[in-house]
Amino acid sequence: MCGRFALTLPNDAIAQLFAAQPANDLPQGPNYNICPTTPVHVVSAGEGIRRLQAMRWGFLPHWYKTETAGPLLINARAETLAEKPAFAEACRKRRCLIPASGFYEWPRASRGRRLPWYIRRCDDAPLAFAGIWQDWRQHSGQNGGQDCGQHDSQATCAIVTTAANQSFLPIHHRMPLMLEPQDWSLWLGESGKGAASLMQPGPEGLHLMHRVAMDVNSSGPADPR
């Protein structure tokens, strides 16, 4: 599960890290409280180049007539990614990387309260979440079953998750699929087939976790807490 995350790197540093060509409309940071449905940085590959662009965090299947026509799909389970109708084609053709500096989880504490924790790498290196993406068009009207207009397409994405490893289990039973630099090319489809081999919990002991202020429960604050 991943419901909020942070990204503190400047756009030029992200583009350099992933050897990607940056778009002109990237979100500005740093942002310590990135929320679902907002634009996020996404690295995709095609035609021999990598691109860094903004996409809506919240995958929209092509059959959604509006952004709220079905469940909000911010995460996609690795175990069923290739089988779910919403994700199957994107799993084969449109995999991506979603940069992050860390992310948040809310384990249940005493008296049933959920308290926010922040998770980052021990070496403070950036994270690369495995993701999938989809171009989506909102149907602006129908006439006798025929579309009578469409808005411009919107790029949308979801973060792939796996079962938690042992060190992460005290926080949550699911965790984002986080890829090491040597695996980025395979996930993006630049190195041929075999991306399915990456869809498993990461190594133990790579991450640190600490409690943060309850302010992160709100979508407003975007500064360090």
PDB file of C-alpha atoms in Angstrom:
ATOM      1  CA  MET A   1       0.000   0.000   0.000  1.00  0.00           C
ATOM      2  CA  CYS A   2       1.155   3.530  -0.674  1.00  0.00           C
ATOM      3  CA  GLY A   3      -1.248   6.403  -0.056  1.00  0.00           C
ATOM      4  CA  ARG A   4       1.090   9.404   0.304  1.00  0.00           C
ATOM      5  CA  PHE A   5       4.722  10.022  -0.527  1.00  0.00           C
ATOM      6  CA  ALA A   6       7.375  12.732  -0.674  1.00  0.00           C
ATOM      7  CA  LEU A   7       9.743  13.961  -3.368  1.00  0.00           C
ATOM      8  CA  THR A   8      12.411  16.528  -2.501  1.00  0.00           C
ATOM      9  CA  LEU A   9      14.752  16.440  -5.515  1.00  0.00           C
ATOM     10  CA  PRO A  10      14.653  19.328  -8.025  1.00  0.00           C
ATOM     11  CA  ASN A  11      13.389  18.498 -11.485  1.00  0.00           C
ATOM     12  CA  ASP A  12      16.767  18.705 -13.190  1.00  0.00           C
ATOM     13  CA  ALA A  13      18.255  16.275 -10.651  1.00  0.00           C
ATOM     14  CA  ILE A  14      15.414  13.794 -11.243  1.00  0.00           C
ATOM     15  CA  ALA A  15      15.907  13.998 -15.000  1.00  0.00           C
ATOM     16  CA  GLN A  16      19.657  13.447 -14.602  1.00  0.00           C
ATOM     17  CA  LEU A  17      19.200  10.529 -12.196  1.00  0.00           C
ATOM     18  CA  PHE A  18      16.941   8.647 -14.610  1.00  0.00           C
ATOM     19  CA  ALA A  19      18.668   9.863 -17.806  1.00  0.00           C
ATOM     20  CA  ALA A  20      15.286  11.159 -18.988  1.00  0.00           C
ATOM     21  CA  GLN A  21      14.147  14.099 -21.090  1.00  0.00           C
ATOM     22  CA  PRO A  22      12.053  16.400 -18.840  1.00  0.00           C
ATOM     23  CA  ALA A  23       8.722  17.877 -19.898  1.00  0.00           C
ATOM     24  CA  ASN A  24       7.987  21.562 -19.375  1.00  0.00           C
ATOM     25  CA  ASP A  25       4.990  21.097 -17.058  1.00  0.00           C
ATOM     26  CA  LEU A  26       6.559  19.072 -14.243  1.00  0.00           C
ATOM     27  CA  PRO A  27       5.302  19.650 -10.671  1.00  0.00           C
ATOM     28  CA  GLN A  28       7.501  21.945  -8.631  1.00  0.00           C
ATOM     29  CA  GLY A  29       8.982  20.751  -5.349  1.00  0.00           C
ATOM     30  CA  PRO A  30       9.966  19.898  -2.828  1.00  0.00           C
ATOM     31  CA  ASN A  31       6.673  18.303  -1.782  1.00  0.00           C
ATOM     32  CA  TYR A  32       6.561  16.277   1.440  1.00  0.00           C
ATOM     33  CA  ASN A  33       2.893  15.315   1.118  1.00  0.00           C
ATOM     34  CA  ILE A  34       2.028  14.120  -2.391  1.00  0.00           C
ATOM     35  CA  CYS A  35      -1.606  13.018  -2.469  1.00  0.00           C
ATOM     36  CA  PRO A  36      -3.702  10.866  -4.803  1.00  0.00           C
ATOM     37  CA  THR A  37      -5.238  12.548  -7.892  1.00  0.00           C
ATOM     38  CA  THR A  38      -2.439  15.165  -8.012  1.00  0.00           C
ATOM     39  CA  PRO A  39       0.245  15.308 -10.749  1.00  0.00           C
ATOM     40  CA  VAL A  40       3.370  13.269  -9.980  1.00  0.00           C
ATOM     41  CA  HIS A  41       6.718  12.758 -11.709  1.00  0.00           C
ATOM     42  CA  VAL A  42       6.784   9.672 -13.941  1.00  0.00           C
ATOM     43  CA  VAL A  43       9.601   8.151 -16.012  1.00  0.00           C
ATOM     44  CA  SER A  44       8.536   6.193 -19.098  1.00  0.00           C
ATOM     45  CA  ALA A  45      10.480   4.807 -22.060  1.00  0.00           C
ATOM     46  CA  GLY A  46       9.809   4.463 -25.769  1.00  0.00           C
ATOM     47  CA  GLU A  47      11.399   5.005 -29.161  1.00  0.00           C
ATOM     48  CA  GLY A  48      14.844   4.739 -27.618  1.00  0.00           C
ATOM     49  CA  ILE A  49      14.485   7.540 -25.067  1.00  0.00           C
ATOM     50  CA  ARG A  50      13.256   8.031 -21.524  1.00  0.00           C
ATOM     51  CA  ARG A  51      10.796  10.787 -20.703  1.00  0.00           C
ATOM     52  CA  LEU A  52      10.106  12.507 -17.393  1.00  0.00           C
ATOM     53  CA  GLN A  53       6.570  13.877 -17.360  1.00  0.00           C
ATOM     54  CA  ALA A  54       3.668  14.672 -15.078  1.00  0.00           C
ATOM     55  CA  MET A  55       0.824  12.179 -14.696  1.00  0.00           C
ATOM     56  CA  ARG A  56      -2.277  12.055 -12.517  1.00  0.00           C
ATOM     57  CA  TRP A  57      -1.725   9.681  -9.590  1.00  0.00           C
ATOM     58  CA  GLY A  58      -4.846   7.585  -9.918  1.00  0.00           C
ATOM     59  CA  PHE A  59      -5.033   5.146 -12.844  1.00  0.00           C
ATOM     60  CA  LEU A  60      -8.118   5.609 -15.047  1.00  0.00           C
ATOM     61  CA  PRO A  61      -9.133   2.570 -17.155  1.00  0.00           C
ATOM     62  CA  HIS A  62     -10.309   3.432 -20.642  1.00  0.00           C
ATOM     63  CA  TRP A  63     -13.926   2.519 -19.829  1.00  0.00           C
ATOM     64  CA  TYR A  64     -14.265   5.143 -17.078  1.00  0.00           C
ATOM     65  CA  LYS A  65     -16.573   7.844 -18.443  1.00  0.00           C
ATOM     66  CA  THR A  66     -15.455  10.314 -15.760  1.00  0.00           C
ATOM     67  CA  GLU A  67     -12.617  10.456 -13.241  1.00  0.00           C
ATOM     68  CA  THR A  68     -15.008   9.299 -10.505  1.00  0.00           C
ATOM     69  CA  ALA A  69     -16.789   6.568 -12.481  1.00  0.00           C
ATOM     70  CA  GLY A  70     -15.153   3.815 -10.423  1.00  0.00           C
ATOM     71  CA  PRO A  71     -12.748   3.135  -7.550  1.00  0.00           C
ATOM     72  CA  LEU A  72      -9.691   5.360  -7.147  1.00  0.00           C
ATOM     73  CA  LEU A  73      -6.845   3.132  -8.410  1.00  0.00           C
ATOM     74  CA  ILE A  74      -3.677   4.551  -6.874  1.00  0.00           C
ATOM     75  CA  ASN A  75      -2.100   1.108  -6.250  1.00  0.00           C
ATOM     76  CA  ALA A  76      -2.000  -2.100  -8.303  1.00  0.00           C
ATOM     77  CA  ARG A  77      -1.182  -5.475  -6.744  1.00  0.00           C
ATOM     78  CA  ALA A  78       1.800  -7.206  -8.365  1.00  0.00           C
ATOM     79  CA  GLU A  79       0.242 -10.639  -7.827  1.00  0.00           C
ATOM     80  CA  THR A  80      -2.727  -9.890 -10.111  1.00  0.00           C
ATOM     81  CA  LEU A  81      -1.322  -7.100 -12.274  1.00  0.00           C
ATOM     82  CA  ALA A  82      -1.206  -9.153 -15.483  1.00  0.00           C
ATOM     83  CA  GLU A  83      -4.746 -10.521 -14.977  1.00  0.00           C
ATOM     84  CA  LYS A  84      -6.897  -7.565 -13.928  1.00  0.00           C
ATOM     85  CA  PRO A  85      -8.749  -6.052 -16.916  1.00  0.00           C
ATOM     86  CA  ALA A  86      -7.923  -2.539 -15.705  1.00  0.00           C
ATOM     87  CA  PHE A  87      -4.166  -3.175 -15.598  1.00  0.00           C
ATOM     88  CA  ALA A  88      -3.306  -6.095 -17.909  1.00  0.00           C
ATOM     89  CA  GLU A  89      -2.475  -4.112 -21.050  1.00  0.00           C
ATOM     90  CA  ALA A  90      -0.533  -1.475 -19.117  1.00  0.00           C
ATOM     91  CA  CYS A  91       1.420  -4.246 -17.399  1.00  0.00           C
ATOM     92  CA  ARG A  92       2.535  -5.517 -20.807  1.00  0.00           C
ATOM     93  CA  LYS A  93       3.066  -2.225 -22.634  1.00  0.00           C
ATOM     94  CA  ARG A  94       3.141   0.783 -20.287  1.00  0.00           C
ATOM     95  CA  ARG A  95       5.341   0.264 -17.268  1.00  0.00           C
ATOM     96  CA  CYS A  96       6.986   3.269 -15.635  1.00  0.00           C
ATOM     97  CA  LEU A  97       9.023   4.477 -12.661  1.00  0.00           C
ATOM     98  CA  ILE A  98       7.701   6.945 -10.091  1.00  0.00           C
ATOM     99  CA  PRO A  99      10.489   8.776  -8.189  1.00  0.00           C
ATOM    100  CA  ALA A 100      10.144   9.411  -4.447  1.00  0.00           C
ATOM    101  CA  SER A 101      12.268  10.420  -1.476  1.00  0.00           C
ATOM    102  CA  GLY A 102      10.112   8.473   0.990  1.00  0.00           C
ATOM    103  CA  PHE A 103       6.532   7.480   1.684  1.00  0.00           C
ATOM    104  CA  TYR A 104       4.007   7.240   4.518  1.00  0.00           C
ATOM    105  CA  GLU A 105       2.004   4.473   6.172  1.00  0.00           C
ATOM    106  CA  TRP A 106      -0.555   4.562   8.979  1.00  0.00           C
ATOM    107  CA  PRO A 107      -0.346   1.424  11.172  1.00  0.00           C
ATOM    108  CA  ARG A 108      -2.982   1.015  13.847  1.00  0.00           C
ATOM    109  CA  ALA A 109      -1.745   2.060  17.288  1.00  0.00           C
ATOM    110  CA  SER A 110      -3.317   1.833  20.727  1.00  0.00           C
ATOM    111  CA  ARG A 111      -7.028   2.657  21.048  1.00  0.00           C
ATOM    112  CA  GLY A 112      -7.464   2.040  17.335  1.00  0.00           C
ATOM    113  CA  ARG A 113      -5.729   5.250  16.259  1.00  0.00           C
ATOM    114  CA  ARG A 114      -3.717   5.239  13.034  1.00  0.00           C
ATOM    115  CA  LEU A 115      -0.449   7.167  13.372  1.00  0.00           C
ATOM    116  CA  PRO A 116       1.676   8.234  10.383  1.00  0.00           C
ATOM    117  CA  TRP A 117       5.166   6.841   9.822  1.00  0.00           C
ATOM    118  CA  TYR A 118       7.683   7.967   7.213  1.00  0.00           C
ATOM    119  CA  ILE A 119       9.783   5.371   5.371  1.00  0.00           C
ATOM    120  CA  ARG A 120      13.009   6.152   3.504  1.00  0.00           C
ATOM    121  CA  ARG A 121      16.173   4.384   2.436  1.00  0.00           C
ATOM    122  CA  CYS A 122      18.927   4.028   5.022  1.00  0.00           C
ATOM    123  CA  ASP A 123      21.378   5.735   2.654  1.00  0.00           C
ATOM    124  CA  ASP A 124      18.865   8.497   1.758  1.00  0.00           C
ATOM    125  CA  ALA A 125      19.091   7.569  -1.927  1.00  0.00           C
ATOM    126  CA  PRO A 126      15.962   8.310  -3.975  1.00  0.00           C
ATOM    127  CA  LEU A 127      13.352   5.585  -4.370  1.00  0.00           C
ATOM    128  CA  ALA A 128      11.974   4.374  -7.677  1.00  0.00           C
ATOM    129  CA  PHE A 129       8.483   2.897  -7.354  1.00  0.00           C
ATOM    130  CA  ALA A 130       7.441   0.494 -10.086  1.00  0.00           C
ATOM    131  CA  GLY A 131       4.352   1.831 -11.813  1.00  0.00           C
ATOM    132  CA  ILE A 132       2.006   1.468 -14.746  1.00  0.00           C
ATOM    133  CA  TRP A 133       0.379   4.225 -16.775  1.00  0.00           C
ATOM    134  CA  GLN A 134      -2.588   4.833 -19.066  1.00  0.00           C
ATOM    135  CA  ASP A 135      -3.719   7.640 -21.363  1.00  0.00           C
ATOM    136  CA  TRP A 136      -7.394   8.340 -20.662  1.00  0.00           C
ATOM    137  CA  ARG A 137     -10.028  10.423 -22.427  1.00  0.00           C
ATOM    138  CA  GLN A 138     -13.156  11.712 -20.730  1.00  0.00           C
ATOM    139  CA  HIS A 139     -16.289  11.271 -22.819  1.00  0.00           C
ATOM    140  CA  SER A 140     -17.948  14.676 -23.023  1.00  0.00           C
ATOM    141  CA  GLY A 141     -21.252  13.414 -24.410  1.00  0.00           C
ATOM    142  CA  GLN A 142     -23.042  10.613 -26.197  1.00  0.00           C
ATOM    143  CA  ASN A 143     -25.676  10.505 -28.909  1.00  0.00           C
ATOM    144  CA  GLY A 144     -27.435   7.242 -29.627  1.00  0.00           C
ATOM    145  CA  GLY A 145     -24.512   5.291 -28.272  1.00  0.00           C
ATOM    146  CA  GLN A 146     -22.005   7.290 -30.361  1.00  0.00           C
ATOM    147  CA  ASP A 147     -19.526   9.670 -28.745  1.00  0.00           C
ATOM    148  CA  CYS A 148     -20.230  13.266 -29.749  1.00  0.00           C
ATOM    149  CA  GLY A 149     -17.026  14.661 -28.318  1.00  0.00           C
ATOM    150  CA  GLN A 150     -13.955  13.976 -26.170  1.00  0.00           C
ATOM    151  CA  HIS A 151     -11.612  16.050 -24.073  1.00  0.00           C
ATOM    152  CA  ASP A 152      -7.860  15.907 -24.532  1.00  0.00           C
ATOM    153  CA  SER A 153      -6.199  12.806 -23.150  1.00  0.00           C
ATOM    154  CA  GLN A 154      -4.841  12.703 -19.613  1.00  0.00           C
ATOM    155  CA  ALA A 155      -1.911  10.531 -18.571  1.00  0.00           C
ATOM    156  CA  THR A 156      -2.616   8.595 -15.359  1.00  0.00           C
ATOM    157  CA  CYS A 157      -0.612   6.146 -13.269  1.00  0.00           C
ATOM    158  CA  ALA A 158      -0.652   3.714 -10.339  1.00  0.00           C
ATOM    159  CA  ILE A 159       2.073   2.402  -8.018  1.00  0.00           C
ATOM    160  CA  VAL A 160       2.649  -1.362  -8.035  1.00  0.00           C
ATOM    161  CA  THR A 161       2.664  -3.016  -4.594  1.00  0.00           C
ATOM    162  CA  THR A 162       3.811  -6.378  -3.230  1.00  0.00           C
ATOM    163  CA  ALA A 163       3.412  -8.306  -0.003  1.00  0.00           C
ATOM    164  CA  ALA A 164       5.547  -6.753   2.730  1.00  0.00           C
ATOM    165  CA  ASN A 165       8.905  -8.230   3.667  1.00  0.00           C
ATOM    166  CA  GLN A 166       9.600  -9.117   7.292  1.00  0.00           C
ATOM    167  CA  SER A 167      11.145  -5.783   8.259  1.00  0.00           C
ATOM    168  CA  PHE A 168       8.152  -3.862   6.886  1.00  0.00           C
ATOM    169  CA  LEU A 169       5.391  -6.059   8.347  1.00  0.00           C
ATOM    170  CA  PRO A 170       5.121  -4.117  11.642  1.00  0.00           C
ATOM    171  CA  ILE A 171       4.048  -1.091   9.561  1.00  0.00           C
ATOM    172  CA  HIS A 172       1.805  -2.664   6.903  1.00  0.00           C
ATOM    173  CA  HIS A 173       1.156  -5.986   5.171  1.00  0.00           C
ATOM    174  CA  ARG A 174       1.724  -4.376   1.745  1.00  0.00           C
ATOM    175  CA  MET A 175       4.592  -2.232   0.431  1.00  0.00           C
ATOM    176  CA  PRO A 176       5.440  -0.418  -2.803  1.00  0.00           C
ATOM    177  CA  LEU A 177       7.528  -2.345  -5.314  1.00  0.00           C
ATOM    178  CA  MET A 178      10.817  -0.429  -5.175  1.00  0.00           C
ATOM    179  CA  LEU A 179      13.385  -1.064  -7.907  1.00  0.00           C
ATOM    180  CA  GLU A 180      17.157  -0.709  -7.815  1.00  0.00           C
ATOM    181  CA  PRO A 181      18.897   1.208 -10.638  1.00  0.00           C
ATOM    182  CA  GLN A 182      20.138  -1.996 -12.289  1.00  0.00           C
ATOM    183  CA  ASP A 183      16.497  -3.092 -12.700  1.00  0.00           C
ATOM    184  CA  TRP A 184      15.063   0.117 -14.147  1.00  0.00           C
ATOM    185  CA  SER A 185      15.807  -0.802 -17.760  1.00  0.00           C
ATOM    186  CA  LEU A 186      14.113  -4.195 -17.466  1.00  0.00           C
ATOM    187  CA  TRP A 187      10.993  -2.735 -15.849  1.00  0.00           C
ATOM    188  CA  LEU A 188      10.742  -0.027 -18.500  1.00  0.00           C
ATOM    189  CA  GLY A 189      10.981  -2.631 -21.267  1.00  0.00           C
ATOM    190  CA  GLU A 190      14.316  -1.414 -22.587  1.00  0.00           C
ATOM    191  CA  SER A 191      16.044  -4.736 -21.873  1.00  0.00           C
ATOM    192  CA  GLY A 192      13.479  -7.089 -23.350  1.00  0.00           C
ATOM    193  CA  LYS A 193      11.134  -9.356 -21.461  1.00  0.00           C
ATOM    194  CA  GLY A 194      11.359 -10.588 -17.879  1.00  0.00           C
ATOM    195  CA  ALA A 195       9.895  -7.737 -15.820  1.00  0.00           C
ATOM    196  CA  ALA A 196       7.696 -10.241 -13.964  1.00  0.00           C
ATOM    197  CA  SER A 197      10.802 -11.489 -12.149  1.00  0.00           C
ATOM    198  CA  LEU A 198      11.057  -8.098 -10.404  1.00  0.00           C
ATOM    199  CA  MET A 199       7.596  -8.249  -8.837  1.00  0.00           C
ATOM    200  CA  GLN A 200       8.549  -9.453  -5.367  1.00  0.00           C
ATOM    201  CA  PRO A 201       9.319  -7.855  -1.990  1.00  0.00           C
ATOM    202  CA  GLY A 202      12.638  -6.072  -1.833  1.00  0.00           C
ATOM    203  CA  PRO A 203      15.639  -7.000   0.346  1.00  0.00           C
ATOM    204  CA  GLU A 204      15.393  -6.698   4.124  1.00  0.00           C
ATOM    205  CA  GLY A 205      16.916  -3.850   6.081  1.00  0.00           C
ATOM    206  CA  LEU A 206      17.170  -1.212   3.349  1.00  0.00           C
ATOM    207  CA  HIS A 207      14.747   1.246   4.927  1.00  0.00           C
ATOM    208  CA  LEU A 208      14.375   3.376   8.049  1.00  0.00           C
ATOM    209  CA  MET A 209      11.013   4.287   9.573  1.00  0.00           C
ATOM    210  CA  HIS A 210      10.092   7.042  12.023  1.00  0.00           C
ATOM    211  CA  ARG A 211       6.933   8.704  13.329  1.00  0.00           C
ATOM    212  CA  VAL A 212       5.887  12.045  11.872  1.00  0.00           C
ATOM    213  CA  ALA A 213       3.364  14.718  12.834  1.00  0.00           C
ATOM    214  CA  MET A 214      -0.348  14.154  12.305  1.00  0.00           C
ATOM    215  CA  ASP A 215      -0.346  17.130   9.908  1.00  0.00           C
ATOM    216  CA  VAL A 216       0.400  14.723   7.060  1.00  0.00           C
ATOM    217  CA  ASN A 217      -3.125  13.336   7.485  1.00  0.00           C
ATOM    218  CA  SER A 218      -4.337  16.493   5.742  1.00  0.00           C
ATOM    219  CA  SER A 219      -3.795  17.068   2.039  1.00  0.00           C
ATOM    220  CA  GLY A 220      -2.761  20.681   2.692  1.00  0.00           C
ATOM    221  CA  PRO A 221       0.716  20.688   4.321  1.00  0.00           C
ATOM    222  CA  ALA A 222       3.550  19.984   1.887  1.00  0.00           C
ATOM    223  CA  ASP A 223       6.528  21.062   4.022  1.00  0.00           C
ATOM    224  CA  PRO A 224       8.712  18.906   6.362  1.00  0.00           C
ATOM    225  CA  ARG A 225       6.940  17.661   9.503  1.00  0.00           C
TER     226      ARG A 225
END
